[in-house]
Coordinates of C-alpha atoms in Angstrom, one line a residue:
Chain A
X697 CA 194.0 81.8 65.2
X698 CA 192.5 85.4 64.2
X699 CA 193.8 87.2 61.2
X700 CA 193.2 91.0 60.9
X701 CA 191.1 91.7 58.0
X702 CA 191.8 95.3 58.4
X703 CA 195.6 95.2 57.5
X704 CA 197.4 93.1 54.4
X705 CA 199.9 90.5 55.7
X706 CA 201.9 87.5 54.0
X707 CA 200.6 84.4 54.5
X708 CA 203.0 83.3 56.5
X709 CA 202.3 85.9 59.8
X710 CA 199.7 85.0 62.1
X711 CA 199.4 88.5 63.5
X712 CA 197.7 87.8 67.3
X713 CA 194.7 89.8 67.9
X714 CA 195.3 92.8 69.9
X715 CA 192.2 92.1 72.5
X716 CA 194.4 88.5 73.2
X717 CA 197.2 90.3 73.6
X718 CA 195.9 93.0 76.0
X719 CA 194.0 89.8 77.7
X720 CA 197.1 87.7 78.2
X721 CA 199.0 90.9 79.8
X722 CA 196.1 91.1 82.7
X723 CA 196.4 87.5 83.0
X724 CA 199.8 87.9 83.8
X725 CA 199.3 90.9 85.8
X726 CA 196.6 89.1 87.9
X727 CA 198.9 86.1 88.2
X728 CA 201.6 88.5 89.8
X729 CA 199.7 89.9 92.4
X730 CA 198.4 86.7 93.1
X731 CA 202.2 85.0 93.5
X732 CA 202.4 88.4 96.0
X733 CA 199.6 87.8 97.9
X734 CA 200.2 84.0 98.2
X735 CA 203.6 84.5 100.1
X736 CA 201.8 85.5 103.1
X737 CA 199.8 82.1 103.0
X738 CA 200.9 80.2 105.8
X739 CA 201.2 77.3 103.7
X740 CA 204.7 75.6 104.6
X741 CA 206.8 73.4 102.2
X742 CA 204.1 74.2 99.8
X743 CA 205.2 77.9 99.4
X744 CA 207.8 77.3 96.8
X745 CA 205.5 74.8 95.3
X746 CA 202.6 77.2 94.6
X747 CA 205.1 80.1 93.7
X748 CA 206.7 77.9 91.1
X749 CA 203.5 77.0 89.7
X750 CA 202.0 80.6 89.2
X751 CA 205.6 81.2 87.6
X752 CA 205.5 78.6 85.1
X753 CA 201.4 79.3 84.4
X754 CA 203.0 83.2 83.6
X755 CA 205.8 81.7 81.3
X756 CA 203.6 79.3 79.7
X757 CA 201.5 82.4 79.0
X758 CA 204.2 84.2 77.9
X759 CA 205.9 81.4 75.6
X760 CA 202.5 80.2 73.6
X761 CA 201.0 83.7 73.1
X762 CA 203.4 86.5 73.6
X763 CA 206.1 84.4 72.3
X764 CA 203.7 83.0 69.2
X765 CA 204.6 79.6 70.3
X766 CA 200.8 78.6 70.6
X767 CA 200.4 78.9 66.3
X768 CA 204.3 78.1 65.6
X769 CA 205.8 74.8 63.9
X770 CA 206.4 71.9 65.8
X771 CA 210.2 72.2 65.5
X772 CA 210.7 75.6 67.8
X773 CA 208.1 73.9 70.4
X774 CA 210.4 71.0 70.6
X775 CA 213.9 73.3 70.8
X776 CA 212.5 75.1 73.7
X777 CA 211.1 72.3 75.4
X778 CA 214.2 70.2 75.1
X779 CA 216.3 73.0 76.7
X780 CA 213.1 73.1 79.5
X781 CA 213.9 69.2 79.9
X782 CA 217.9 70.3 80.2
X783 CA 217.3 72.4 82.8
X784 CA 215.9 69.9 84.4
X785 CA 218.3 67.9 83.9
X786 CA 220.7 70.0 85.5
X787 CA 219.0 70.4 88.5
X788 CA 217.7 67.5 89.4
X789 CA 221.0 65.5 89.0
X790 CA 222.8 68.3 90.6
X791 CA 221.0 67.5 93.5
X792 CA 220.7 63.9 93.6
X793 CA 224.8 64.4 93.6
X794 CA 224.2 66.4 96.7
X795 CA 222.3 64.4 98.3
X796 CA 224.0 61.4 98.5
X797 CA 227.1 63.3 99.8
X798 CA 225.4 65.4 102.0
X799 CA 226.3 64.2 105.2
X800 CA 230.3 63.8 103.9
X801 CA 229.6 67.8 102.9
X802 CA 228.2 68.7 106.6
X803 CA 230.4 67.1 108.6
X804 CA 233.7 68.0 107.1
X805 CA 235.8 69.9 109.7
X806 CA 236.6 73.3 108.2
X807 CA 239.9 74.8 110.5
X808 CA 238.6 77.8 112.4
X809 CA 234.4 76.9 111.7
X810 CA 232.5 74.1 113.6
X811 CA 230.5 71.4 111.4
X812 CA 227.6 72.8 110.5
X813 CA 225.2 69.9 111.7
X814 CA 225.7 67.7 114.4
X815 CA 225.9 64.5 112.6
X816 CA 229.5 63.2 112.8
X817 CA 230.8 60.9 110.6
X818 CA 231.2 57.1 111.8
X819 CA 234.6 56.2 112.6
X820 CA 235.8 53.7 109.7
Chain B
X256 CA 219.3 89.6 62.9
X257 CA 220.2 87.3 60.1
X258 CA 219.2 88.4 57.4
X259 CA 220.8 91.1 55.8
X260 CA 219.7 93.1 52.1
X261 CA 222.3 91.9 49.3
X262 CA 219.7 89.6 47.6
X263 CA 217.6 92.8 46.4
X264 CA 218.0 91.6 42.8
X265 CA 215.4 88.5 43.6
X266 CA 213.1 90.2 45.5
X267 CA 213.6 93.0 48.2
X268 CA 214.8 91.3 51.5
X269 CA 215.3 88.7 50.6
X270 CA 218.1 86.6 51.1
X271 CA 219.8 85.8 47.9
X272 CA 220.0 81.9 49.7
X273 CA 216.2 81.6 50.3
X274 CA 213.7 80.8 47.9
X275 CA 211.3 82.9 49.3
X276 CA 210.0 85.3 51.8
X277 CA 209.1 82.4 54.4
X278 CA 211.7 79.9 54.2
X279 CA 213.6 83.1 55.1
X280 CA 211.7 84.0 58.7
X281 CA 211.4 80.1 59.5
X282 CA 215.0 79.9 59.4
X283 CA 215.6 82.8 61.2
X284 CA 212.7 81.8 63.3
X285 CA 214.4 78.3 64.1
X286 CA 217.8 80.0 64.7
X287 CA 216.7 82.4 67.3
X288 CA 215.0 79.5 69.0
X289 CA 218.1 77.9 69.3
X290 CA 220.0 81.0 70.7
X291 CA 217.1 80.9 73.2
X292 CA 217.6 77.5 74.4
X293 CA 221.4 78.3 75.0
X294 CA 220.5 81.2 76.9
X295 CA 217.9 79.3 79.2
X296 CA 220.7 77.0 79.6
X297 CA 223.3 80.0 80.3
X298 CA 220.6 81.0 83.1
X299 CA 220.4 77.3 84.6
X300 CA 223.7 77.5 85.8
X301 CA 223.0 80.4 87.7
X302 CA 219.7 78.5 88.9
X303 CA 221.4 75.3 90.0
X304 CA 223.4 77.5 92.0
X305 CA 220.6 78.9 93.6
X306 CA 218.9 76.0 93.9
X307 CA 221.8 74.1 95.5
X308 CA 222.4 76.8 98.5
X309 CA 218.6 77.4 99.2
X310 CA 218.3 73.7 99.8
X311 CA 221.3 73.1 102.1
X312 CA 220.5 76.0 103.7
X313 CA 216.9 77.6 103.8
X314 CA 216.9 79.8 106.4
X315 CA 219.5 81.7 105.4
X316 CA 217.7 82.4 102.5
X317 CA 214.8 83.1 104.6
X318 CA 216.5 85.9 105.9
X319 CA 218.4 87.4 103.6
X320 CA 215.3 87.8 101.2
X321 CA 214.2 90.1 103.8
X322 CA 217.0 92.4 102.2
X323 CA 215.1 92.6 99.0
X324 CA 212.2 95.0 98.4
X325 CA 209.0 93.2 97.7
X326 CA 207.5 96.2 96.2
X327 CA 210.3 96.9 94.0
X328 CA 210.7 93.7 92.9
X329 CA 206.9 93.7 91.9
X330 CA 207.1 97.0 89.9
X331 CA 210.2 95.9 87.9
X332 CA 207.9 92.5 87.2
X333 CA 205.0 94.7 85.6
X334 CA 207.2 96.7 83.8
X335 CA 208.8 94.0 82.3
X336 CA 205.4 92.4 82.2
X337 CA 203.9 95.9 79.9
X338 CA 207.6 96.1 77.5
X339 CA 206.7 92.1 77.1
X340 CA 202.9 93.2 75.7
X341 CA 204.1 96.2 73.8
X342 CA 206.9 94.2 72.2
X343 CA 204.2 91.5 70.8
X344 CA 202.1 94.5 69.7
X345 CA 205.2 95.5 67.7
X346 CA 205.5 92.1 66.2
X347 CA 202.3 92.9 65.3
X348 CA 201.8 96.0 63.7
X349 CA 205.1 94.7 61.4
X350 CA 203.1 91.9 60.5
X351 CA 200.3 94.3 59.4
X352 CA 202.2 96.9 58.1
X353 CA 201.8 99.6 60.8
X354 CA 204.8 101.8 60.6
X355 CA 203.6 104.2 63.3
X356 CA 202.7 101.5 65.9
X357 CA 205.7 99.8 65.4
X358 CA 207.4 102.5 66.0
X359 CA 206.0 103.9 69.4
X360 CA 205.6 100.0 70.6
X361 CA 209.0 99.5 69.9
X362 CA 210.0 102.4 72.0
X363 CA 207.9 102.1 75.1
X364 CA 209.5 98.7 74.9
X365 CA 212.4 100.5 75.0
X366 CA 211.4 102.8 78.0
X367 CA 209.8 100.0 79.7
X368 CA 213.6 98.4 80.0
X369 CA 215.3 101.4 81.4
X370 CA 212.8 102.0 84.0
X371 CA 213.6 98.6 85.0
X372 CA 216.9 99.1 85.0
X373 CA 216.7 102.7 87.0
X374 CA 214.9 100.7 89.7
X375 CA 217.2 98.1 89.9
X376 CA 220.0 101.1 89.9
X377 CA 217.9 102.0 93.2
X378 CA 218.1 98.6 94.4
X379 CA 221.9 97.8 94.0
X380 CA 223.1 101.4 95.3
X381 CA 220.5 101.3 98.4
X382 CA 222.5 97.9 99.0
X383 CA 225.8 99.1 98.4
X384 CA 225.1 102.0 100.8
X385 CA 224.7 98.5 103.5
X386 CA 227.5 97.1 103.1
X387 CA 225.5 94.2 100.9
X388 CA 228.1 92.8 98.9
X389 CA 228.9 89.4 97.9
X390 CA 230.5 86.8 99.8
X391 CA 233.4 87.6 101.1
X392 CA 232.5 91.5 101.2
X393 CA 229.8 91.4 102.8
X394 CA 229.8 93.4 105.4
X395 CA 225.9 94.8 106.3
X396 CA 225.6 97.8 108.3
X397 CA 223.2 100.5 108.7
X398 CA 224.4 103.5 106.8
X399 CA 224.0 107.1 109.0
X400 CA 222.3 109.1 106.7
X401 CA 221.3 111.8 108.8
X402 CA 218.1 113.8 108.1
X403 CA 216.3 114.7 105.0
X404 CA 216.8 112.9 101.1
X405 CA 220.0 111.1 100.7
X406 CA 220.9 110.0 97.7
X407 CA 224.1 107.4 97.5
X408 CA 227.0 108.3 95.5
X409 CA 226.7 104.6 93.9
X410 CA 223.2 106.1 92.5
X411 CA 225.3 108.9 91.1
X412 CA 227.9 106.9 89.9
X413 CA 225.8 103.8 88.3
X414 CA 223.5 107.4 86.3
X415 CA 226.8 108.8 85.5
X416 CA 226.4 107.1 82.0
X417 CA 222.9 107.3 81.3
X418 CA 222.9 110.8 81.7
X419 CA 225.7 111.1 79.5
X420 CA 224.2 109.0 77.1
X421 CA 220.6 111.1 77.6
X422 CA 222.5 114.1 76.8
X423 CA 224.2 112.9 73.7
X424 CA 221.1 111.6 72.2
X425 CA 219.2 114.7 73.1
X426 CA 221.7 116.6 71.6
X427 CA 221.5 114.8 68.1
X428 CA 217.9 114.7 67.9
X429 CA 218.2 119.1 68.6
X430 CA 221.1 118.4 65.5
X431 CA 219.2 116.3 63.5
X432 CA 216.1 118.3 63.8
X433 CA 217.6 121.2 62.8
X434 CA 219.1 119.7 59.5
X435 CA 215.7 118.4 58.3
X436 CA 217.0 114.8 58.7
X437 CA 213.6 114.0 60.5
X438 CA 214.5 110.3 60.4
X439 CA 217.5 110.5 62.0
X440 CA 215.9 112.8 64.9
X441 CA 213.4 111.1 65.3
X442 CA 215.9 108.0 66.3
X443 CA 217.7 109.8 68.6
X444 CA 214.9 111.4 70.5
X445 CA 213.9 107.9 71.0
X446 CA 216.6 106.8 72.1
X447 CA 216.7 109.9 74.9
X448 CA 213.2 108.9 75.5
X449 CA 214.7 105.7 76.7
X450 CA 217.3 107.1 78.8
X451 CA 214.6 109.6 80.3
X452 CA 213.2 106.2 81.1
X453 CA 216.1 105.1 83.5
X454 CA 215.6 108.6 85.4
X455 CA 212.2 108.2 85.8
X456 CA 212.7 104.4 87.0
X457 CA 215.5 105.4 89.5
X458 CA 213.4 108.3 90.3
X459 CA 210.1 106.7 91.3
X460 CA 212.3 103.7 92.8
X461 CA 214.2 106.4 95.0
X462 CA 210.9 108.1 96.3
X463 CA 209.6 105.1 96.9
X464 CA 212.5 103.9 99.2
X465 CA 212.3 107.1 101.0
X466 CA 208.8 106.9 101.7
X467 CA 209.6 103.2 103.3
X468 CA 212.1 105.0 105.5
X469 CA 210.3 107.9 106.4
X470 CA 207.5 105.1 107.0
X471 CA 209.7 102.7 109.1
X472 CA 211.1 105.3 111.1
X473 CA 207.9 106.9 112.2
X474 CA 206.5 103.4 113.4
X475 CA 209.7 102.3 115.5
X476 CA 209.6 106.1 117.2
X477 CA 205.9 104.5 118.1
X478 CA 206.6 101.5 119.9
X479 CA 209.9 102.5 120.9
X480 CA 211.2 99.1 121.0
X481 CA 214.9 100.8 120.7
X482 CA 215.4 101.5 124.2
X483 CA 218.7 99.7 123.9
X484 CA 219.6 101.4 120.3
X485 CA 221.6 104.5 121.2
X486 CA 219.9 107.2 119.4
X487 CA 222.4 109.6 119.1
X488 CA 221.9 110.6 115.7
X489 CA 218.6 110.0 113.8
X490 CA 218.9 107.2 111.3
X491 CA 217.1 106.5 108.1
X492 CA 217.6 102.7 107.5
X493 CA 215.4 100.7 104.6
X494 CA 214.8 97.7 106.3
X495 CA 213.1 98.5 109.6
X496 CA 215.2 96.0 111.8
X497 CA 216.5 98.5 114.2
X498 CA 217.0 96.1 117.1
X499 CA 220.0 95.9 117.5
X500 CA 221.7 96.5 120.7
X501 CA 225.1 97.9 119.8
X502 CA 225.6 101.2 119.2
X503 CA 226.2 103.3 116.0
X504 CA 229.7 104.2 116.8
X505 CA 230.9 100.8 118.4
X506 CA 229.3 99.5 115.0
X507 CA 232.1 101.4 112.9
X508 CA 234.9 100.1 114.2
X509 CA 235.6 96.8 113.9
X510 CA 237.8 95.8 116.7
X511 CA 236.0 97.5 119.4
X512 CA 232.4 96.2 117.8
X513 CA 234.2 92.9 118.2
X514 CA 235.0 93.0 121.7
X515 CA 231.5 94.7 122.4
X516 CA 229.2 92.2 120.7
X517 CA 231.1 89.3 122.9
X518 CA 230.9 91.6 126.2
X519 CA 227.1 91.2 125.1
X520 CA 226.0 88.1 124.2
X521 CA 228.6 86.2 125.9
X522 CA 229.6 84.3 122.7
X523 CA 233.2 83.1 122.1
X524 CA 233.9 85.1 119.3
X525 CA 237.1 85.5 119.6
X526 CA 239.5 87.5 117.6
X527 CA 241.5 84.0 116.5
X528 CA 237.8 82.7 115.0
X529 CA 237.6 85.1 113.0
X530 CA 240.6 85.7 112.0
X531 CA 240.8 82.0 110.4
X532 CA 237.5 82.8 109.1
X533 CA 238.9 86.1 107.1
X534 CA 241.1 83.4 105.6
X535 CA 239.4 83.3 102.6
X536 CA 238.6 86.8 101.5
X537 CA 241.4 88.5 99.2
X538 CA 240.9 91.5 101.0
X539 CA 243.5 91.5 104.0
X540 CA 241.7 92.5 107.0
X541 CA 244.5 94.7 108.2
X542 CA 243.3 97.5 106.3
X543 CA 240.4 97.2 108.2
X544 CA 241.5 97.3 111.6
X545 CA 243.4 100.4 111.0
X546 CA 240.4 102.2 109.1
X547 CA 238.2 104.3 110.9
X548 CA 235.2 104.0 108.8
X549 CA 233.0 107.5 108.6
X550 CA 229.7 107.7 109.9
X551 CA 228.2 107.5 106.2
X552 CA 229.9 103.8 107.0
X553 CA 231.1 103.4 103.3
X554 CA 234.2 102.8 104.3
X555 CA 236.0 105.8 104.2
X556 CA 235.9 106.3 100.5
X557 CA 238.0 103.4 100.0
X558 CA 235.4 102.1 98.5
X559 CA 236.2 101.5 94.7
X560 CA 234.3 101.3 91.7
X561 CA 234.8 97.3 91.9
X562 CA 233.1 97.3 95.3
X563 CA 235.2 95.7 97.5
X564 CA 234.9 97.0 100.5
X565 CA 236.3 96.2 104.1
X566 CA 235.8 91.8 104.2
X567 CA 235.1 91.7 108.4
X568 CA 232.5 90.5 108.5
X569 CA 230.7 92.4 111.4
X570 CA 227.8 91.1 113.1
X571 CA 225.2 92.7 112.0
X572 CA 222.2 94.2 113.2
X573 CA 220.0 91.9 111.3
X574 CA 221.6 89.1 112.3
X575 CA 220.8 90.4 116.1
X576 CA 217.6 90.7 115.2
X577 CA 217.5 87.2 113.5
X578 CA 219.7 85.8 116.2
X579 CA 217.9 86.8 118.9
X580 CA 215.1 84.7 117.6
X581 CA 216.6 81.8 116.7
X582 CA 220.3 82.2 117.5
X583 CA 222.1 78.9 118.4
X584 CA 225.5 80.4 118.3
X585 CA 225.5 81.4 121.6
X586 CA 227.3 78.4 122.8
X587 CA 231.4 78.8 122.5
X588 CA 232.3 77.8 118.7
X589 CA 233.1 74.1 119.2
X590 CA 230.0 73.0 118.9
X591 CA 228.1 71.6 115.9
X592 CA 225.5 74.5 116.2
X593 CA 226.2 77.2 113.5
X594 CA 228.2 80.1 114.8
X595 CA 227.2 84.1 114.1
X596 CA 230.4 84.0 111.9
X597 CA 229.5 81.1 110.1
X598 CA 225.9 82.8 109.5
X599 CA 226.7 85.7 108.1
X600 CA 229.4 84.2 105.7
X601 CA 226.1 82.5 104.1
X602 CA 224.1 85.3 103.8
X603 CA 227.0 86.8 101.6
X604 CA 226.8 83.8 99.8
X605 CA 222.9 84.1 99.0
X606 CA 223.8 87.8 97.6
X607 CA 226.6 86.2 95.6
X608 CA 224.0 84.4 93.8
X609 CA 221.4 87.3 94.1
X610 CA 224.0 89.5 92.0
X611 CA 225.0 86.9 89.6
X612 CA 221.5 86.4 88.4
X613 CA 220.0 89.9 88.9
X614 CA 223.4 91.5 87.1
X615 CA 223.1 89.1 84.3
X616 CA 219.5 89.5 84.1
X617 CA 220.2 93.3 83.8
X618 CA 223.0 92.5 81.1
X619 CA 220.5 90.9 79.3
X620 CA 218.4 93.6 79.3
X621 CA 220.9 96.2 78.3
X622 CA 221.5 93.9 75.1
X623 CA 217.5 94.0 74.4
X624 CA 218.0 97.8 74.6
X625 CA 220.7 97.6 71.6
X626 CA 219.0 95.5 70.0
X627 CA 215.8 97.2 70.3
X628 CA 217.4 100.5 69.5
X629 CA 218.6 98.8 66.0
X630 CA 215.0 98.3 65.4
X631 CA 214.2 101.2 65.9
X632 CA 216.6 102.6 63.1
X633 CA 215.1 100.3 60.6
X634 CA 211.6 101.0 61.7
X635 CA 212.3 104.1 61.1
X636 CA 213.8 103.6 57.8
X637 CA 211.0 101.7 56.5
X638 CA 212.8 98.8 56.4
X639 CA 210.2 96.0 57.7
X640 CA 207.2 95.0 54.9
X641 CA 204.4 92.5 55.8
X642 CA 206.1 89.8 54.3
X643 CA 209.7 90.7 55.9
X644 CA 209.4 91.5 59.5
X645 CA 212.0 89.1 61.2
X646 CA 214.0 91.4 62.9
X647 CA 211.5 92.4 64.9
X648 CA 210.0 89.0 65.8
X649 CA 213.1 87.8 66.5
X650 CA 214.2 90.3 68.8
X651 CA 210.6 89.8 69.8
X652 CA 211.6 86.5 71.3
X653 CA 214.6 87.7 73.3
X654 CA 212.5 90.2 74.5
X655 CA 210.4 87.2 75.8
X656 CA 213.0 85.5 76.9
X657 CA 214.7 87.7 79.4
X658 CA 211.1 88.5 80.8
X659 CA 210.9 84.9 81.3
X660 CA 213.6 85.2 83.1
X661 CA 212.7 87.9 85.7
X662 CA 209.0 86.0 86.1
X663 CA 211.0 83.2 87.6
X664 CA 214.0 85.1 89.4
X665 CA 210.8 87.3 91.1
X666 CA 209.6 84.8 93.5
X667 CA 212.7 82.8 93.8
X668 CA 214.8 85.6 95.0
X669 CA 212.3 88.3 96.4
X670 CA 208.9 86.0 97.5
X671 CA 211.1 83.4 100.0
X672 CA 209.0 83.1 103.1

């Protein structure tokens, strides 16, 4: 980490150097058209795949630099990725819950809609 | 945010609770961590949601994305994208002392968030104008705008307070100005710099849409693929899926649309399906039957500042398009295949979620625009030293945070394939 000799500051601010700064932003400028370009790929199941991974490279940029992350204290890195691993969390149990209903979900007669797959529920 | 001037007798800004200047910002530092996690875990509700619907149902997100304006979406990401690197350099230059940097960073940031927000105003008012409304009100149609720039009256109405606010701050900088209080005007001709910054958002976002019309419309008068489309009347539609086979006026009114589109395609759509399916709006559909929508198509001016609007739900020209490809409701409804009805109601559902998280998102940002604006005041004042700059890092963060945000809602919302 840089400090700015031309400018006092308490020792407790890590000013980031403006040239990283200005760097990260065309980084994240790059990564943007890129995430534009690659939704023409014809690339399948992998299209949320690669767009979720350019958008967490971005927010990693964003969190360590922008946000200061990459010189804090330990403590704020583990607060934010705890809430990262809650999110998580959320979703991937939310789903599992899905899942495992799914058919019971699809198959439910709604009065005045057909099922929405054909799967039918076997008698009891 | 936290820390507020009574413990002057220590040592300036300091907090009368702290033993010195940087136990002070780590606290502060830890606490607005904290308020970040909440909010990412305020936003992951929203997510699940999304997450949820786009996995029992992906091609309904498929083609409702097609709703949203790639281009749009891309310039509000880069905006957000430059206010995220000017806030930082504010952080900075209140780290080293910079009054002046701080100060115009600070408010670029500031006019970085209201172009943002006069695109999205661009965004939600061309949908409006469609009939895009959440589930349960949504009811897409292609507005007859007639010839020449048409700007919606939810455009007018969503700037009605911006331009007030524009106004008034104007107005006190002129005030200010002219009693020597060059702080103080110098505050509030920031702040109408901001607002200027909506205008200039919905401004670009408006000429831009109008240059996709006037685009659109010149390539389908090319190929001509409209044969069917009964061109009575020009129209100026956004999204360039003019195949649909029904005609503008049938469109309008719902009974005699319904009755049309079955004549057409042959499907059972009869007036008993739908009514069951109208079962679950709070709208009654009565009103609708007896309405005679104008040709602007926003519902005869019913239309209320809470945006409900008429809840049939239409079949669309979209979906025609969409169906026609890959329609499986042609079959009477008794069949497992997913009816037109059944269609549509999900792609109301996918701009339920769309207007949760965007209108959040956009709360958010109006909150980064008070709190920005705070800093601005004490920038102003003098308030932030090298060894007391907080504030700014804090609302630094949030600033962070809700671009964070928008770098994932970008492709999840407006990059589906």
């Amino acid at each position: 980490m840089a400090h700015n000799e031309h400018g006092d500051h308490a020792h407790f601010a890590h000013p980031a150097p403006m040239k990283l700064l200005v760097g990260i932003f065309l980084a994240l400028v790059s990564l943007t058209i890129l995430t534009v370009v690659a939704n023409d790929w014809p690339l399948g199941k992998l299209d949320l795949v690669v767009a979720m991974t350019i958008a967490t490279v971005k927010a990693s940029l964003v969190a360590l630099f922008f946000m200061h992350m990459f010189w804090d204290k330990g403590f704020n890195i583990v607060a934010f990725l705890s809430s990262v691993l809650f999110l998580v969390l959320f979703i991937s149990m939310t789903l599992m819950d899905r899942n495992s209903y799914r058919e019971d979900v699809e198959s439910f007669p709604v009065s005045g809609r057909p099922p929405t797959t054909d799967y039918v529920a076997p008698p009891e | 945010m936290a820390h507020d001037d009574h413990g002057k007798e220590h040592a300036p800004f300091i907090a009368h609770h702290f033993d010195d200047e940087q136990q002070q910002f780590d606290a502060g530092k830890l606490g607005i961590w904290v308020f970040l996690v909440t909010e990412v875990l305020f936003f992951s509700g929203l997510f699940c949601a999304y997450v949820l619907y786009r996995y029992s149902q992906p091609e309904i997100f498929v083609e409702a994305s097609e709703f949203l304006d790639k281009v749009l979406g891309g310039i509000n990401t880069i905006v957000l994208l430059f206010s995220s690197l000017t806030m930082a350099v504010a952080v900075r230059a209140a780290q080293l002392n910079q009054r002046k940097v701080l100060i115009y960073n600070l408010m670029i940031t500031m006019v970085c968030a209201a172009i943002f927000l006069g695109v999205k105003a661009v965004e939600y008012s061309h949908k409006w104008d469609e009939g895009i409304l959440t589930r349960g009100y949504y009811n897409f149609h292609h507005p007859d705008h007639g010839e020449g720039l048409h700007i919606s009256k939810y455009l007018y109405m969503l700037s009605v307070i911006p331009a007030i606010l524009l106004v008034v701050f104007t107005a006190g900088g002129v005030v200010f100005k002219v009693t020597n209080e060059a702080k103080k005007s110098l505050f509030f001709f920031g702040l109408a710099l901001m607002m200027g910054g909506y205008f200039l958002g919905a401004v670009g976002g408006k000429i831009y849409m109008e240059a996709k019309t006037k685009a659109t419309a010149a390539a389908h008068e090319g190929d001509g693929h409209d044969e069917s489309h009964d061109h009575s009347h020009d129209e100026k539609d956004g999204h360039g899926d003019d195949k649909g086979h029904a005609s503008l006026e049938s469109r309008w009114t719902p009974v005699v649309y319904r009755q049309e589109k079955t004549k057409q395609d042959g499907s059972k759509q009869d007036g008993s399906k739908q009514d069951k399916t109208k079962q679950d709006d709070s709208k009654s559909a009565d009103d609708n039957k007896s309405k005679q929508p104008e040709s602007a198509g926003k519902g005869s001016g019913e239309k209320s500042d809470d945006k409900k609007d008429e809840s049939k739900k239409d079949d669309t020209k979209k979906d025609d398009a969409k169906a026609d490809a890959g329609k499986e409701s042609g079959a009477p409804g008794d069949t497992a295949s997913v009816t037109e009805e059944e269609r549509q109601r999900r792609v109301g559902i996918f701009f339920s979620i769309y207007y949760c998280m965007t209108g959040l998102h956009a709360i958010h940002v109006i909150a980064g625009m008070i709190a920005l604006s705070w800093l601005l005041w004490r920038a102003i004042h003098g308030h932030f030293r090298p060894d007391y700059f907080g504030p700014v890092d804090y609302v630094g963060l949030y600033w962070h945070l809700v671009d964070l945000i928008w770098i994932y809602l970008f492709p999840l919302l407006y990059l589906i394939n």
